Amino acid sequence: MNTSDNLGPEPDIEGPLRAALIARAAHADLSRARQVVDRSRGQVDGARPAASRNRAIPAFRRPGILLAAAAAVAAVAAWPVLAGGPNETSASDPQTTGSSRPPVSTDGSTDCLSGLVVGDSAYRLALGPAVRTFPLSEPVGKGTIPTCSEQDESLGGGRAVVIYELQGVPTSQAVLVEDSEGEGNLFLSLDLTSANDVAPGLEQLLKEMRISLPTR
Amino acid sequence: MDFDEFAGRYVGDLIRLGMAMTGSQSDAEDFAQAALERIFSQWGKVESAENSWAYARRVAVNAFLASRRRPQVREVLGSASSRSEPASDPIDATWGDGSLDAAISRLPKQQRAAVVLRYFEDLDARGVAEVLGVEPATVRGYLTRALATIRSECYPTANGAS
């Protein structure tokens, strides 16, 4: 060990620290290393545009998913827990005011949803004039945006995504889908006003997107 | 050596470095993937580098420092059958209640990177400074603060630390 350059003020913590880091690395699962390499090639070969965390994932613009997302936002606005729940911030929140846009573009030609990941731990969603903030959970699932056509591929199909729960909202009713590079995000849910029909619909949508959810 | 050969040779090292840096399998894979993307995009430089692993490590660490990933996010699932996830806290087995591991994860990124490069990659101050693109004195500052933080969190009553 190289300790001759007097970096640490005291030696007592260095040994355990070194052991802890090595233990971390020793737990690395390399079974998917090949996939990591392949994904890195895919990401680069895709020649995607410059990153923007607040940009929805382009592949989500496909009509079926856009429709689901549009329905979702309308439903969210109507759902009392989301629209007026105790954990939400007001539209006057200085961090969100000015950054909110209508969450759905009506013509589908631009970002289909607009939200803002805030402070790396919360999702801020514009709902008409109001802005609601939902703390994010740890990841609850992951998957891959399907590639159905050459166009999809050029728009980002094949990219890995991670999903998060919006805390206080059941996973069966709403999730945040974010590509694994943190470059796009999409709030997904279905008709929250008819709870009985929600879970299968959302699960089907996620299944289509090859996103796994925890077993409930 | 072409990119595929390079990636095949070093992806494991990158994932391990990512694990040391993040403590999370999924974040470690993201760490490696981000690094490989950057390496691929500047392959000419990497190919001609005298020490290709040193170059890859520098690219990886800087990609990590530039990222906006969530702190302390741990992978929860994925396909359970396809994973061999470690215990919920990988350091538990070797370090009591895992407080040291948690303390590492809470360090600011620059300090954490310096700690990992110093104590995992075993670089001296100059080596760490080269990777981070800062002066050795800055590295010493990062390490001093990081160790003080860890000491105060893990040994609140030891050595007069508070």
CSV table of C-alpha atoms in Angstrom, one decimal:
chain,number,residue,atom,x,y,z
A,1,MET,CA,0.0,0.0,0.0
A,2,ASN,CA,1.3,3.4,-0.8
A,3,THR,CA,1.0,5.5,2.3
A,4,SER,CA,4.2,7.4,2.0
A,5,ASP,CA,2.7,10.6,0.7
A,6,ASN,CA,1.0,11.4,4.0
A,7,LEU,CA,-2.5,11.8,2.5
A,8,GLY,CA,-4.5,10.7,5.4
A,9,PRO,CA,-4.3,12.7,8.6
A,10,GLU,CA,-4.7,9.6,10.8
A,11,PRO,CA,-4.2,6.0,9.9
A,12,ASP,CA,-7.0,4.5,11.9
A,13,ILE,CA,-9.7,4.7,9.3
A,14,GLU,CA,-7.6,3.9,6.2
A,15,GLY,CA,-7.5,0.2,6.7
A,16,PRO,CA,-11.2,-0.3,7.2
A,17,LEU,CA,-11.9,2.2,4.4
A,18,ARG,CA,-9.7,0.2,2.0
A,19,ALA,CA,-11.4,-3.0,3.0
A,20,ALA,CA,-14.8,-1.5,2.6
A,21,LEU,CA,-14.1,-0.4,-1.0
A,22,ILE,CA,-12.6,-3.7,-1.9
A,23,ALA,CA,-15.6,-5.5,-0.4
A,24,ARG,CA,-17.9,-3.3,-2.5
A,25,ALA,CA,-16.0,-4.1,-5.7
A,26,ALA,CA,-15.9,-7.8,-4.8
A,27,HIS,CA,-19.6,-7.8,-4.9
A,28,ALA,CA,-19.7,-6.6,-8.5
A,29,ASP,CA,-21.8,-8.9,-10.7
A,30,LEU,CA,-20.1,-9.2,-14.0
A,31,SER,CA,-22.6,-11.5,-15.6
A,32,ARG,CA,-24.0,-8.6,-17.6
A,33,ALA,CA,-20.7,-7.1,-18.6
A,34,ARG,CA,-21.2,-8.1,-22.2
A,35,GLN,CA,-24.5,-6.3,-22.2
A,36,VAL,CA,-22.9,-3.2,-20.8
A,37,VAL,CA,-20.5,-3.2,-23.7
A,38,ASP,CA,-23.3,-3.8,-26.2
A,39,ARG,CA,-25.4,-1.1,-24.8
A,40,SER,CA,-22.5,1.3,-24.9
A,41,ARG,CA,-22.0,0.5,-28.6
A,42,GLY,CA,-25.7,0.9,-29.2
A,43,GLN,CA,-25.9,4.2,-27.4
A,44,VAL,CA,-23.1,5.6,-29.5
A,45,ASP,CA,-24.0,4.1,-32.8
A,46,GLY,CA,-27.5,5.5,-32.4
A,47,ALA,CA,-26.1,9.0,-32.9
A,48,ARG,CA,-28.8,10.4,-30.7
A,49,PRO,CA,-29.1,14.2,-30.2
A,50,ALA,CA,-27.6,16.0,-27.3
A,51,ALA,CA,-28.8,15.0,-23.9
A,52,SER,CA,-31.5,16.8,-22.0
A,53,ARG,CA,-32.8,15.3,-18.8
A,54,ASN,CA,-36.1,17.1,-19.2
A,55,ARG,CA,-36.8,15.9,-22.6
A,56,ALA,CA,-39.2,13.0,-23.0
A,57,ILE,CA,-37.7,9.9,-24.6
A,58,PRO,CA,-38.4,10.3,-28.3
A,59,ALA,CA,-39.5,6.8,-28.8
A,60,PHE,CA,-42.4,7.5,-26.5
A,61,ARG,CA,-43.9,9.7,-29.1
A,62,ARG,CA,-45.3,6.6,-30.8
A,63,PRO,CA,-49.1,7.1,-30.9
A,64,GLY,CA,-50.1,4.3,-28.6
A,65,ILE,CA,-47.9,5.4,-25.8
A,66,LEU,CA,-48.6,9.1,-26.4
A,67,LEU,CA,-52.3,8.3,-26.1
A,68,ALA,CA,-51.7,6.5,-22.8
A,69,ALA,CA,-49.6,9.3,-21.5
A,70,ALA,CA,-52.2,11.9,-22.5
A,71,ALA,CA,-54.9,10.0,-20.8
A,72,ALA,CA,-52.7,9.7,-17.8
A,73,VAL,CA,-52.2,13.4,-17.3
A,74,ALA,CA,-55.9,14.1,-17.6
A,75,ALA,CA,-56.5,11.4,-15.1
A,76,VAL,CA,-53.9,12.7,-12.8
A,77,ALA,CA,-55.4,16.1,-12.8
A,78,ALA,CA,-58.7,14.6,-11.8
A,79,TRP,CA,-57.4,12.3,-9.1
A,80,PRO,CA,-57.9,14.0,-5.8
A,81,VAL,CA,-54.9,12.4,-4.1
A,82,LEU,CA,-52.6,13.6,-6.7
A,83,ALA,CA,-54.3,16.9,-7.4
A,84,GLY,CA,-54.6,17.9,-3.8
A,85,GLY,CA,-52.6,15.5,-1.7
A,86,PRO,CA,-50.8,16.6,1.4
A,87,ASN,CA,-47.3,16.1,0.1
A,88,GLU,CA,-47.5,18.3,-2.9
A,89,THR,CA,-46.0,21.7,-3.3
A,90,SER,CA,-47.9,24.6,-4.6
A,91,ALA,CA,-47.5,26.3,-8.0
A,92,SER,CA,-45.7,29.1,-6.3
A,93,ASP,CA,-42.7,26.9,-5.4
A,94,PRO,CA,-39.9,29.1,-6.7
A,95,GLN,CA,-37.9,26.2,-8.0
A,96,THR,CA,-40.7,25.1,-10.3
A,97,THR,CA,-42.3,28.2,-11.4
A,98,GLY,CA,-41.2,29.1,-14.8
A,99,SER,CA,-40.0,25.6,-15.6
A,100,SER,CA,-43.5,24.2,-16.0
A,101,ARG,CA,-45.0,23.6,-19.3
A,102,PRO,CA,-48.2,21.9,-20.3
A,103,PRO,CA,-47.3,18.2,-19.6
A,104,VAL,CA,-48.7,17.0,-22.9
A,105,SER,CA,-48.2,18.5,-26.3
A,106,THR,CA,-51.4,18.3,-28.2
A,107,ASP,CA,-49.9,17.8,-31.6
A,108,GLY,CA,-47.5,15.1,-30.5
A,109,SER,CA,-44.7,16.7,-32.5
A,110,THR,CA,-42.7,17.8,-29.5
A,111,ASP,CA,-42.0,16.4,-26.1
A,112,CYS,CA,-45.1,14.5,-25.2
A,113,LEU,CA,-44.7,15.2,-21.5
A,114,SER,CA,-43.0,17.7,-19.5
A,115,GLY,CA,-41.8,17.2,-16.0
A,116,LEU,CA,-38.7,18.0,-14.1
A,117,VAL,CA,-36.5,15.8,-12.0
A,118,VAL,CA,-35.6,18.0,-9.1
A,119,GLY,CA,-32.7,17.6,-6.8
A,120,ASP,CA,-32.2,14.0,-8.0
A,121,SER,CA,-34.9,12.8,-5.7
A,122,ALA,CA,-38.2,14.1,-6.7
A,123,TYR,CA,-40.3,14.5,-9.8
A,124,ARG,CA,-42.1,17.7,-10.5
A,125,LEU,CA,-45.0,17.5,-12.8
A,126,ALA,CA,-46.9,20.3,-14.3
A,127,LEU,CA,-50.6,19.9,-14.1
A,128,GLY,CA,-52.2,22.8,-15.8
A,129,PRO,CA,-51.4,25.9,-13.8
A,130,ALA,CA,-50.3,23.9,-10.8
A,131,VAL,CA,-47.0,22.1,-10.2
A,132,ARG,CA,-47.0,19.1,-8.0
A,133,THR,CA,-43.9,17.5,-6.6
A,134,PHE,CA,-43.7,13.8,-5.9
A,135,PRO,CA,-40.7,12.3,-4.0
A,136,LEU,CA,-39.2,9.5,-6.0
A,137,SER,CA,-38.6,6.1,-4.7
A,138,GLU,CA,-35.6,4.0,-5.4
A,139,PRO,CA,-35.8,2.2,-8.8
A,140,VAL,CA,-38.6,-0.4,-8.8
A,141,GLY,CA,-38.0,-1.8,-12.3
A,142,LYS,CA,-36.1,-1.6,-15.5
A,143,GLY,CA,-36.5,-2.5,-19.1
A,144,THR,CA,-35.8,-1.5,-22.6
A,145,ILE,CA,-37.7,0.6,-25.1
A,146,PRO,CA,-38.7,-1.7,-27.9
A,147,THR,CA,-37.3,-1.1,-31.3
A,148,CYS,CA,-40.0,-1.8,-33.9
A,149,SER,CA,-38.6,0.1,-36.8
A,150,GLU,CA,-35.5,1.8,-38.1
A,151,GLN,CA,-37.1,5.1,-37.2
A,152,ASP,CA,-37.7,4.0,-33.6
A,153,GLU,CA,-34.1,3.0,-33.4
A,154,SER,CA,-32.9,6.3,-34.6
A,155,LEU,CA,-35.2,8.0,-32.0
A,156,GLY,CA,-33.8,6.0,-29.2
A,157,GLY,CA,-35.4,2.6,-29.3
A,158,GLY,CA,-33.4,0.0,-27.6
A,159,ARG,CA,-32.4,2.3,-24.8
A,160,ALA,CA,-32.5,1.0,-21.3
A,161,VAL,CA,-34.9,2.6,-18.9
A,162,VAL,CA,-35.5,2.6,-15.2
A,163,ILE,CA,-38.8,3.2,-13.5
A,164,TYR,CA,-39.4,4.9,-10.2
A,165,GLU,CA,-42.5,5.1,-8.0
A,166,LEU,CA,-43.8,8.5,-7.1
A,167,GLN,CA,-44.1,8.2,-3.4
A,168,GLY,CA,-47.6,8.3,-2.2
A,169,VAL,CA,-48.9,7.0,-5.5
A,170,PRO,CA,-49.3,3.2,-5.9
A,171,THR,CA,-47.1,1.7,-8.5
A,172,SER,CA,-50.1,0.2,-10.1
A,173,GLN,CA,-51.3,3.7,-10.9
A,174,ALA,CA,-48.4,5.8,-11.8
A,175,VAL,CA,-44.7,5.5,-12.4
A,176,LEU,CA,-41.9,7.6,-13.7
A,177,VAL,CA,-40.0,6.1,-16.5
A,178,GLU,CA,-36.5,7.5,-17.1
A,179,ASP,CA,-33.9,6.3,-19.5
A,180,SER,CA,-30.9,5.0,-17.7
A,181,GLU,CA,-28.7,7.8,-18.8
A,182,GLY,CA,-31.0,10.3,-17.1
A,183,GLU,CA,-31.7,12.0,-20.3
A,184,GLY,CA,-35.4,11.7,-20.6
A,185,ASN,CA,-38.3,11.0,-18.4
A,186,LEU,CA,-41.9,10.3,-18.7
A,187,PHE,CA,-44.7,10.1,-16.2
A,188,LEU,CA,-46.9,7.2,-16.9
A,189,SER,CA,-50.2,6.2,-15.6
A,190,LEU,CA,-53.6,5.2,-16.9
A,191,ASP,CA,-57.1,6.2,-15.8
A,192,LEU,CA,-56.6,6.8,-12.2
A,193,THR,CA,-60.3,7.5,-11.6
A,194,SER,CA,-61.2,3.9,-12.3
A,195,ALA,CA,-58.8,2.2,-10.0
A,196,ASN,CA,-60.0,-1.3,-10.8
A,197,ASP,CA,-58.9,-1.0,-14.3
A,198,VAL,CA,-55.6,0.7,-13.7
A,199,ALA,CA,-53.2,-2.0,-12.8
A,200,PRO,CA,-53.7,-4.3,-15.8
A,201,GLY,CA,-53.6,-1.4,-18.2
A,202,LEU,CA,-50.4,0.0,-16.8
A,203,GLU,CA,-48.8,-3.3,-16.5
A,204,GLN,CA,-49.7,-4.1,-20.1
A,205,LEU,CA,-48.1,-0.9,-21.2
A,206,LEU,CA,-45.0,-1.6,-19.2
A,207,LYS,CA,-44.9,-5.1,-20.6
A,208,GLU,CA,-45.0,-3.7,-24.1
A,209,MET,CA,-42.1,-1.5,-23.1
A,210,ARG,CA,-40.3,-4.6,-21.6
A,211,ILE,CA,-40.2,-2.9,-18.3
A,212,SER,CA,-40.4,-5.2,-15.3
A,213,LEU,CA,-42.3,-4.3,-12.2
A,214,PRO,CA,-41.9,-5.8,-8.8
A,215,THR,CA,-44.1,-8.7,-8.0
A,216,ARG,CA,-47.0,-7.4,-6.0
B,1,MET,CA,-6.5,-3.5,-30.2
B,2,ASP,CA,-9.9,-2.4,-31.4
B,3,PHE,CA,-12.7,-1.0,-29.2
B,4,ASP,CA,-14.5,-4.4,-28.7
B,5,GLU,CA,-11.3,-6.0,-27.5
B,6,PHE,CA,-10.6,-3.0,-25.2
B,7,ALA,CA,-14.1,-3.0,-23.9
B,8,GLY,CA,-14.0,-6.8,-23.3
B,9,ARG,CA,-10.8,-6.5,-21.4
B,10,TYR,CA,-11.7,-3.6,-19.2
B,11,VAL,CA,-15.5,-3.7,-18.7
B,12,GLY,CA,-15.1,-5.8,-15.6
B,13,ASP,CA,-12.6,-3.4,-14.1
B,14,LEU,CA,-14.9,-0.5,-14.9
B,15,ILE,CA,-17.9,-2.2,-13.2
B,16,ARG,CA,-15.8,-3.0,-10.2
B,17,LEU,CA,-14.6,0.6,-10.0
B,18,GLY,CA,-18.2,1.7,-10.4
B,19,MET,CA,-19.1,-0.5,-7.5
B,20,ALA,CA,-16.4,1.0,-5.3
B,21,MET,CA,-17.6,4.4,-6.4
B,22,THR,CA,-21.4,3.9,-6.0
B,23,GLY,CA,-22.0,0.8,-4.0
B,24,SER,CA,-24.8,-0.1,-6.4
B,25,GLN,CA,-24.7,-2.8,-9.1
B,26,SER,CA,-27.0,-0.8,-11.4
B,27,ASP,CA,-25.1,2.4,-10.9
B,28,ALA,CA,-21.9,0.6,-11.5
B,29,GLU,CA,-23.1,-0.7,-14.8
B,30,ASP,CA,-24.2,2.7,-15.7
B,31,PHE,CA,-20.8,4.0,-14.7
B,32,ALA,CA,-19.1,1.5,-17.0
B,33,GLN,CA,-21.5,2.1,-19.8
B,34,ALA,CA,-21.1,5.8,-19.7
B,35,ALA,CA,-17.3,5.4,-19.7
B,36,LEU,CA,-17.3,3.1,-22.6
B,37,GLU,CA,-19.6,5.4,-24.6
B,38,ARG,CA,-17.1,8.2,-24.1
B,39,ILE,CA,-14.2,6.0,-24.8
B,40,PHE,CA,-15.8,4.8,-28.0
B,41,SER,CA,-16.4,8.3,-29.1
B,42,GLN,CA,-12.8,9.3,-28.7
B,43,TRP,CA,-11.3,5.9,-29.6
B,44,GLY,CA,-8.4,7.4,-31.4
B,45,LYS,CA,-7.0,9.0,-28.3
B,46,VAL,CA,-7.6,5.9,-26.2
B,47,GLU,CA,-5.9,3.7,-28.7
B,48,SER,CA,-2.8,5.9,-28.7
B,49,ALA,CA,-2.6,6.4,-25.0
B,50,GLU,CA,0.4,5.0,-23.3
B,51,ASN,CA,-1.6,3.4,-20.5
B,52,SER,CA,-5.0,2.5,-21.8
B,53,TRP,CA,-6.4,1.6,-18.4
B,54,ALA,CA,-5.3,4.8,-16.9
B,55,TYR,CA,-7.0,6.7,-19.7
B,56,ALA,CA,-10.2,4.6,-19.4
B,57,ARG,CA,-10.2,5.2,-15.6
B,58,ARG,CA,-9.9,9.0,-16.1
B,59,VAL,CA,-12.7,9.0,-18.6
B,60,ALA,CA,-14.9,6.9,-16.3
B,61,VAL,CA,-14.3,9.0,-13.3
B,62,ASN,CA,-14.9,12.2,-15.1
B,63,ALA,CA,-18.1,10.8,-16.6
B,64,PHE,CA,-19.2,9.9,-13.1
B,65,LEU,CA,-18.4,13.4,-11.8
B,66,ALA,CA,-20.4,14.9,-14.6
B,67,SER,CA,-23.4,12.7,-14.2
B,68,ARG,CA,-26.5,13.6,-12.3
B,69,ARG,CA,-27.4,10.2,-11.0
B,70,ARG,CA,-29.3,10.0,-7.8
B,71,PRO,CA,-27.2,9.6,-4.8
B,72,GLN,CA,-27.3,6.3,-3.0
B,73,VAL,CA,-29.8,4.8,-5.3
B,74,ARG,CA,-29.7,1.0,-5.0
B,75,GLU,CA,-31.0,-1.4,-7.5
B,76,VAL,CA,-34.2,-2.9,-6.2
B,77,LEU,CA,-34.9,-5.6,-8.7
B,78,GLY,CA,-34.8,-6.3,-12.4
B,79,SER,CA,-35.3,-9.9,-13.2
B,80,ALA,CA,-34.6,-11.5,-9.9
B,81,SER,CA,-33.7,-14.8,-11.5
B,82,SER,CA,-31.1,-13.2,-13.7
B,83,ARG,CA,-29.3,-11.5,-10.9
B,84,SER,CA,-27.0,-12.5,-8.1
B,85,GLU,CA,-27.5,-9.4,-6.1
B,86,PRO,CA,-25.4,-9.2,-3.0
B,87,ALA,CA,-26.9,-8.8,0.4
B,88,SER,CA,-28.7,-5.5,0.8
B,89,ASP,CA,-25.7,-3.9,2.1
B,90,PRO,CA,-22.5,-5.4,0.7
B,91,ILE,CA,-20.3,-4.2,3.5
B,92,ASP,CA,-22.4,-5.7,6.2
B,93,ALA,CA,-20.5,-8.9,6.2
B,94,THR,CA,-17.2,-7.1,6.9
B,95,TRP,CA,-18.2,-4.0,8.7
B,96,GLY,CA,-20.7,-4.2,11.4
B,97,ASP,CA,-23.8,-2.3,10.7
B,98,GLY,CA,-22.7,-0.9,7.4
B,99,SER,CA,-22.2,2.6,8.6
B,100,LEU,CA,-18.8,2.9,6.9
B,101,ASP,CA,-20.4,1.9,3.6
B,102,ALA,CA,-23.1,4.4,4.1
B,103,ALA,CA,-20.7,7.1,5.1
B,104,ILE,CA,-18.7,6.5,1.8
B,105,SER,CA,-21.9,6.8,-0.2
B,106,ARG,CA,-22.8,10.0,1.4
B,107,LEU,CA,-19.5,11.7,0.6
B,108,PRO,CA,-19.7,14.4,-2.1
B,109,LYS,CA,-18.7,13.0,-5.5
B,110,GLN,CA,-15.3,14.7,-5.7
B,111,GLN,CA,-14.3,13.5,-2.3
B,112,ARG,CA,-15.7,10.0,-3.0
B,113,ALA,CA,-13.8,9.8,-6.2
B,114,ALA,CA,-10.6,10.9,-4.5
B,115,VAL,CA,-11.1,8.3,-1.8
B,116,VAL,CA,-11.8,5.5,-4.3
B,117,LEU,CA,-8.8,6.4,-6.4
B,118,ARG,CA,-6.6,6.7,-3.3
B,119,TYR,CA,-7.7,3.7,-1.4
B,120,PHE,CA,-9.1,1.3,-4.0
B,121,GLU,CA,-7.0,2.2,-7.0
B,122,ASP,CA,-4.0,2.9,-4.7
B,123,LEU,CA,-2.9,6.0,-6.4
B,124,ASP,CA,-0.9,8.6,-4.7
B,125,ALA,CA,-1.9,12.3,-4.5
B,126,ARG,CA,-0.3,13.1,-7.8
B,127,GLY,CA,-2.0,10.2,-9.5
B,128,VAL,CA,-5.4,11.1,-8.1
B,129,ALA,CA,-4.8,14.7,-9.1
B,130,GLU,CA,-4.1,13.7,-12.7
B,131,VAL,CA,-7.3,11.7,-12.9
B,132,LEU,CA,-9.4,14.4,-11.4
B,133,GLY,CA,-7.7,17.3,-13.2
B,134,VAL,CA,-6.9,19.2,-10.0
B,135,GLU,CA,-3.8,20.0,-8.0
B,136,PRO,CA,-2.4,17.5,-5.6
B,137,ALA,CA,-3.1,19.9,-2.8
B,138,THR,CA,-6.7,19.9,-3.7
B,139,VAL,CA,-6.7,16.1,-3.6
B,140,ARG,CA,-5.2,16.2,-0.1
B,141,GLY,CA,-8.0,18.6,0.9
B,142,TYR,CA,-10.6,16.2,-0.5
B,143,LEU,CA,-9.1,13.3,1.4
B,144,THR,CA,-8.7,15.1,4.6
B,145,ARG,CA,-12.3,16.2,4.6
B,146,ALA,CA,-13.6,12.8,3.5
B,147,LEU,CA,-11.6,11.0,6.2
B,148,ALA,CA,-12.8,13.4,8.8
B,149,THR,CA,-16.4,12.9,7.8
B,150,ILE,CA,-16.1,9.2,7.8
B,151,ARG,CA,-14.3,9.2,11.1
B,152,SER,CA,-16.9,11.4,12.7
B,153,GLU,CA,-19.7,9.2,11.4
B,154,CYS,CA,-18.2,5.9,12.1
B,155,TYR,CA,-16.2,6.6,15.2
B,156,PRO,CA,-18.0,9.5,16.9
B,157,THR,CA,-16.3,9.0,20.2
B,158,ALA,CA,-12.9,7.8,19.0
B,159,ASN,CA,-9.8,9.9,18.9
B,160,GLY,CA,-11.6,13.0,19.9
B,161,ALA,CA,-13.6,13.1,16.7
B,162,SER,CA,-17.0,14.5,16.9
